């Protein structure tokens, strides 16, 4: 098997995880990186011995030496970048949220259908061993029929700044940034149902920016379960870790992590999860199959977000 030649687009916080994941995988090779600003790009390249760098990501689109890209840029760039690479036949792993708008996600799914390349979305919690173990218990019927769930996508006493709070670049606030982890993890644990009903309250409570930092969603799923999803930044108390999900079934109750406040030094978001995610891309490409979660999975998450924002914008009645 020839190694999958991977390029990175973006050189911010998340990219070290992707760089290490590519370097660790025997079936992948890290060949290039692109970012609009050179200092962080050069630093990333030095840390991971990336042989080629460019400040123009478009230069990689038709590069015959690149088979796949990992996109980790501000959310509004995900759709134009992913579509350009898919149109050139490259495989794409795009960070969550898949796009900053539902229309962007639709365009990406359409581009993937036309492409020789596969589209995968970085809903990384599906690759955490504790989430997978709970999914296996649900699949085995241990909890009976799942009636309701509660899940969390919240940062306590912290929130991001910069482009994350710029509506043009981010497309939304904590719901799009953190809520998507809770929505996708819930959906995965339930066996990937479709949303049939979404009702939400979304607000800006903790900071002075034009995006949301507090939301509560009620999602009704095609399988019959109902989910309460909480998203936020800066909350004073953590009710559950990022992507933590509680399941209430007819036959029992289970929770991914029984830790409402992590002990000092606890690392929630670790390298093996990102490495397993990258491995899915490499293995799916080698096998000629759709990597999961794919564009359609990422699109469902954005549909829930889009319907939540629309629901919250309607006058209460
Ligand atoms: N899966 C996860 O757990 C996880 C965690 C963190 C971030 N993410 C996602 O990864 C993506 C990147 O997040 P991050 O934390 O690395 O952000 P970051 O701010 O650390 O990095 C952003 C990158 O984009 C570049 N950039 C910033 N503004 C730009 C602009 N206007 N035009 C072009 N490039 C620009 C920056 O130079 C940097 O390389 C986001 O979509 C985020 O949601 C996912």
Short mmCIF file of C-alpha atoms in Angstrom, two decimals, residues 11-301:
data_model
loop_
_atom_site.label_atom_id
_atom_site.label_comp_id
_atom_site.label_asym_id
_atom_site.label_seq_id
_atom_site.Cartn_x
_atom_site.Cartn_y
_atom_site.Cartn_z
CA UNK A 11 -1.66 26.03 11.47
CA UNK A 12 -3.56 26.83 14.66
CA UNK A 13 -4.26 24.96 17.90
CA UNK A 14 -5.91 21.87 16.44
CA UNK A 15 -3.26 21.22 13.81
CA UNK A 16 -0.67 19.70 16.15
CA UNK A 17 -3.15 16.88 16.87
CA UNK A 18 -3.65 16.25 13.16
CA UNK A 19 0.07 16.50 12.40
CA UNK A 20 0.92 13.94 15.10
CA UNK A 21 -1.89 11.67 13.89
CA UNK A 22 -0.56 11.70 10.32
CA UNK A 23 3.03 11.16 11.44
CA UNK A 24 2.05 8.22 13.67
CA UNK A 25 0.11 6.36 10.98
CA UNK A 26 2.18 3.94 8.92
CA UNK A 27 -0.17 4.39 5.95
CA UNK A 28 0.11 8.19 5.84
CA UNK A 29 2.78 10.76 5.11
CA UNK A 30 2.78 14.46 6.00
CA UNK A 31 3.85 16.26 2.81
CA UNK A 32 2.81 19.93 3.07
CA UNK A 33 1.02 22.62 5.07
CA UNK A 34 -0.66 25.89 4.18
CA UNK A 35 -1.69 28.93 6.20
CA UNK A 36 -2.28 32.58 5.39
CA UNK A 37 0.13 33.70 8.14
CA UNK A 38 3.68 32.47 7.95
CA UNK A 39 4.98 32.45 11.57
CA UNK A 40 2.56 29.81 12.89
CA UNK A 41 2.94 27.86 9.65
CA UNK A 42 6.74 27.75 9.89
CA UNK A 43 6.55 26.81 13.57
CA UNK A 44 4.14 23.94 12.82
CA UNK A 45 6.37 22.75 9.97
CA UNK A 46 9.41 22.78 12.27
CA UNK A 47 7.64 20.89 15.05
CA UNK A 48 6.52 18.14 12.69
CA UNK A 49 9.23 18.11 10.00
CA UNK A 50 6.77 19.10 7.28
CA UNK A 51 8.84 19.40 4.10
CA UNK A 52 6.80 22.01 2.21
CA UNK A 53 4.84 25.09 3.30
CA UNK A 54 2.83 27.71 1.43
CA UNK A 55 0.82 30.79 2.35
CA UNK A 56 -1.54 30.07 -0.57
CA UNK A 57 -3.70 27.00 0.12
CA UNK A 58 -4.99 27.14 -3.46
CA UNK A 59 -1.52 26.08 -4.59
CA UNK A 60 -2.14 22.67 -3.00
CA UNK A 61 -5.50 22.11 -4.71
CA UNK A 62 -4.09 20.77 -7.97
CA UNK A 63 -0.79 19.55 -6.52
CA UNK A 64 -0.26 16.00 -7.83
CA UNK A 65 1.88 15.21 -4.76
CA UNK A 66 -1.11 15.66 -2.42
CA UNK A 67 -3.78 12.95 -2.01
CA UNK A 68 -5.69 14.27 1.00
CA UNK A 69 -6.03 17.39 3.13
CA UNK A 70 -6.99 18.08 6.73
CA UNK A 71 -8.76 21.45 7.00
CA UNK A 72 -8.57 23.29 10.34
CA UNK A 73 -9.26 26.93 9.54
CA UNK A 74 -11.99 29.34 10.72
CA UNK A 75 -15.39 27.74 10.07
CA UNK A 76 -16.42 30.04 7.20
CA UNK A 77 -13.44 28.81 5.15
CA UNK A 78 -14.30 25.11 5.51
CA UNK A 79 -16.83 24.99 2.66
CA UNK A 80 -14.87 26.90 0.00
CA UNK A 81 -11.65 25.05 0.85
CA UNK A 82 -13.23 21.58 1.05
CA UNK A 83 -15.15 22.08 -2.18
CA UNK A 84 -12.03 23.22 -4.06
CA UNK A 85 -10.08 20.13 -2.91
CA UNK A 86 -12.99 17.74 -3.60
CA UNK A 87 -13.39 19.20 -7.10
CA UNK A 88 -9.73 18.40 -7.69
CA UNK A 89 -10.38 14.78 -6.58
CA UNK A 90 -8.62 15.04 -3.19
CA UNK A 91 -9.85 13.37 0.00
CA UNK A 92 -10.87 15.84 2.70
CA UNK A 93 -11.02 15.58 6.49
CA UNK A 94 -12.63 18.85 7.58
CA UNK A 95 -12.79 20.01 11.18
CA UNK A 96 -16.10 20.50 12.97
CA UNK A 97 -18.34 22.33 12.45
CA UNK A 98 -18.33 21.11 8.87
CA UNK A 99 -19.32 24.59 7.63
CA UNK A 100 -20.52 27.90 9.03
CA UNK A 101 -23.94 27.53 7.35
CA UNK A 102 -26.27 24.69 6.35
CA UNK A 103 -26.06 25.88 2.71
CA UNK A 104 -22.28 25.46 2.91
CA UNK A 105 -22.71 21.91 4.24
CA UNK A 106 -25.15 21.08 1.42
CA UNK A 107 -22.67 22.37 -1.17
CA UNK A 108 -19.92 20.22 0.39
CA UNK A 109 -22.09 17.10 0.33
CA UNK A 110 -22.93 17.79 -3.34
CA UNK A 111 -19.23 18.32 -4.17
CA UNK A 112 -18.33 15.06 -2.43
CA UNK A 113 -20.93 13.16 -4.47
CA UNK A 114 -19.31 14.41 -7.69
CA UNK A 115 -15.75 13.82 -6.47
CA UNK A 116 -13.35 10.90 -6.67
CA UNK A 117 -12.29 12.03 -3.21
CA UNK A 118 -14.06 11.18 0.05
CA UNK A 119 -15.32 13.75 2.56
CA UNK A 120 -14.98 13.07 6.29
CA UNK A 121 -15.98 15.44 9.12
CA UNK A 122 -13.90 15.72 12.30
CA UNK A 123 -16.52 14.83 14.89
CA UNK A 124 -13.71 13.41 16.95
CA UNK A 125 -15.62 12.17 20.00
CA UNK A 126 -16.88 9.20 17.97
CA UNK A 127 -13.31 7.96 18.22
CA UNK A 128 -12.98 8.20 22.00
CA UNK A 129 -12.83 4.70 23.53
CA UNK A 130 -15.32 5.63 26.29
CA UNK A 131 -17.88 6.86 23.75
CA UNK A 132 -17.35 3.76 21.61
CA UNK A 133 -17.74 1.49 24.64
CA UNK A 134 -21.09 3.09 25.49
CA UNK A 135 -22.24 2.81 21.87
CA UNK A 136 -21.46 -0.92 22.02
CA UNK A 137 -23.58 -1.27 25.18
CA UNK A 138 -26.49 0.55 23.49
CA UNK A 139 -26.16 -1.61 20.38
CA UNK A 140 -26.18 -4.75 22.53
CA UNK A 141 -29.50 -3.59 24.02
CA UNK A 142 -28.13 -3.27 27.55
CA UNK A 143 -30.13 -0.10 28.24
CA UNK A 144 -33.29 -1.21 26.46
CA UNK A 145 -34.86 1.42 24.25
CA UNK A 146 -33.28 4.85 24.74
CA UNK A 147 -36.02 7.25 25.81
CA UNK A 148 -34.09 10.45 26.46
CA UNK A 149 -30.57 11.82 26.58
CA UNK A 150 -28.80 14.85 28.04
CA UNK A 151 -25.53 16.06 26.57
CA UNK A 152 -23.08 18.86 27.11
CA UNK A 153 -20.91 21.06 24.94
CA UNK A 154 -19.86 23.67 27.44
CA UNK A 155 -16.67 25.46 28.49
CA UNK A 156 -16.82 26.46 32.17
CA UNK A 157 -15.07 29.68 33.22
CA UNK A 158 -13.52 30.01 29.75
CA UNK A 159 -14.47 31.00 26.23
CA UNK A 160 -12.57 31.58 22.99
CA UNK A 161 -11.86 34.94 21.38
CA UNK A 162 -10.59 36.16 17.99
CA UNK A 163 -12.32 34.69 14.95
CA UNK A 164 -14.42 32.33 17.15
CA UNK A 165 -16.55 35.32 18.24
CA UNK A 166 -16.70 36.94 14.79
CA UNK A 167 -20.04 35.94 13.24
CA UNK A 168 -18.65 36.28 9.70
CA UNK A 169 -15.79 33.82 10.28
CA UNK A 170 -17.39 31.53 12.87
CA UNK A 171 -21.01 31.46 11.64
CA UNK A 172 -22.30 31.19 15.22
CA UNK A 173 -21.13 30.98 18.81
CA UNK A 174 -20.91 28.23 21.41
CA UNK A 175 -23.70 26.22 19.79
CA UNK A 176 -21.71 25.87 16.57
CA UNK A 177 -18.38 25.56 18.38
CA UNK A 178 -19.22 23.27 21.32
CA UNK A 179 -22.86 22.24 20.88
CA UNK A 180 -21.94 20.30 17.75
CA UNK A 181 -19.80 17.91 19.84
CA UNK A 182 -22.77 17.14 22.07
CA UNK A 183 -25.19 16.81 19.14
CA UNK A 184 -22.97 14.45 17.15
CA UNK A 185 -22.02 12.31 20.15
CA UNK A 186 -25.68 11.96 21.08
CA UNK A 187 -26.61 11.03 17.54
CA UNK A 188 -23.77 8.48 17.34
CA UNK A 189 -24.81 6.85 20.61
CA UNK A 190 -28.40 6.62 19.34
CA UNK A 191 -27.31 4.90 16.11
CA UNK A 192 -27.37 7.98 13.82
CA UNK A 193 -31.10 8.82 13.66
CA UNK A 194 -32.52 11.86 11.82
CA UNK A 195 -33.78 14.92 13.69
CA UNK A 196 -37.55 15.27 13.39
CA UNK A 197 -38.12 18.15 15.84
CA UNK A 198 -35.82 20.88 17.13
CA UNK A 199 -36.80 23.51 19.66
CA UNK A 200 -34.26 25.81 21.29
CA UNK A 201 -33.51 28.80 23.47
CA UNK A 202 -30.27 30.52 22.49
CA UNK A 203 -28.74 33.59 24.14
CA UNK A 204 -25.68 35.72 24.80
CA UNK A 205 -25.30 35.90 28.56
CA UNK A 206 -21.67 36.12 29.55
CA UNK A 207 -19.79 38.33 27.08
CA UNK A 208 -20.08 41.28 24.75
CA UNK A 209 -19.89 39.71 21.31
CA UNK A 210 -22.40 39.15 18.52
CA UNK A 211 -22.58 35.34 18.91
CA UNK A 212 -24.32 33.02 21.37
CA UNK A 213 -22.69 31.65 24.54
CA UNK A 214 -25.64 29.82 26.08
CA UNK A 215 -28.19 27.45 24.54
CA UNK A 216 -30.56 24.66 25.48
CA UNK A 217 -31.96 22.45 22.71
CA UNK A 218 -34.66 19.82 22.66
CA UNK A 219 -34.15 17.46 19.73
CA UNK A 220 -36.66 14.76 18.82
CA UNK A 221 -35.12 11.93 16.76
CA UNK A 222 -36.55 9.55 14.16
CA UNK A 223 -35.96 6.60 16.50
CA UNK A 224 -38.25 8.13 19.13
CA UNK A 225 -35.67 9.39 21.65
CA UNK A 226 -35.65 13.01 22.84
CA UNK A 227 -32.41 14.81 23.60
CA UNK A 228 -31.65 17.82 25.74
CA UNK A 229 -28.44 19.43 24.50
CA UNK A 230 -26.65 22.23 26.34
CA UNK A 231 -23.99 24.46 24.81
CA UNK A 232 -22.07 27.36 26.27
CA UNK A 233 -18.90 29.28 27.01
CA UNK A 234 -17.97 30.89 30.34
CA UNK A 235 -20.56 29.00 32.38
CA UNK A 236 -19.63 29.13 36.09
CA UNK A 237 -20.23 25.43 36.67
CA UNK A 238 -19.70 22.35 34.53
CA UNK A 239 -22.59 19.90 34.43
CA UNK A 240 -20.75 17.55 32.09
CA UNK A 241 -17.48 17.38 30.18
CA UNK A 242 -17.30 18.30 26.48
CA UNK A 243 -19.41 15.75 24.55
CA UNK A 244 -20.49 13.99 27.75
CA UNK A 245 -23.85 12.31 27.24
CA UNK A 246 -26.32 10.71 29.63
CA UNK A 247 -28.64 8.01 28.33
CA UNK A 248 -31.95 7.07 29.92
CA UNK A 249 -33.29 3.79 28.56
CA UNK A 250 -36.23 1.58 29.36
CA UNK A 251 -33.69 -0.91 30.75
CA UNK A 252 -31.13 1.34 32.41
CA UNK A 253 -29.12 4.53 32.69
CA UNK A 254 -25.57 5.23 31.56
CA UNK A 255 -23.27 8.21 31.21
CA UNK A 256 -20.10 8.51 29.14
CA UNK A 257 -18.03 10.21 31.87
CA UNK A 258 -19.09 10.32 35.48
CA UNK A 259 -17.00 13.44 36.14
CA UNK A 260 -18.80 16.74 36.40
CA UNK A 261 -15.67 18.60 37.50
CA UNK A 262 -12.45 17.05 36.22
CA UNK A 263 -9.66 16.56 38.81
CA UNK A 264 -6.54 18.77 38.38
CA UNK A 265 -4.39 17.55 35.51
CA UNK A 266 -7.14 15.51 33.88
CA UNK A 267 -6.82 15.60 30.08
CA UNK A 268 -10.12 15.16 28.31
CA UNK A 269 -9.13 15.80 24.73
CA UNK A 270 -6.16 13.55 23.97
CA UNK A 271 -4.09 12.47 20.99
CA UNK A 272 -5.35 8.85 20.61
CA UNK A 273 -8.83 10.15 19.72
CA UNK A 274 -7.44 12.26 16.86
CA UNK A 275 -5.12 9.45 15.80
CA UNK A 276 -8.05 7.01 15.59
CA UNK A 277 -9.99 9.60 13.58
CA UNK A 278 -7.15 9.98 11.07
CA UNK A 279 -6.79 6.19 10.91
CA UNK A 280 -10.44 5.96 9.80
CA UNK A 281 -9.69 8.29 6.89
CA UNK A 282 -6.56 6.37 5.85
CA UNK A 283 -8.24 2.96 6.17
CA UNK A 284 -11.44 4.02 4.37
CA UNK A 285 -9.49 5.53 1.47
CA UNK A 286 -7.39 2.36 1.18
CA UNK A 287 -10.56 0.22 1.20
CA UNK A 288 -12.40 2.49 -1.26
CA UNK A 289 -15.25 3.14 1.19
CA UNK A 290 -16.89 6.25 2.68
CA UNK A 291 -15.11 7.28 5.89
CA UNK A 292 -17.47 7.91 8.83
CA UNK A 293 -18.57 10.36 10.01
CA UNK A 294 -18.97 11.62 6.45
CA UNK A 295 -20.38 14.79 4.94
CA UNK A 296 -23.95 13.59 5.42
CA UNK A 297 -23.32 13.06 9.15
CA UNK A 298 -21.79 16.53 9.48
CA UNK A 299 -24.72 17.97 7.58
CA UNK A 300 -27.25 16.47 10.02
CA UNK A 301 -25.44 18.21 12.89
#
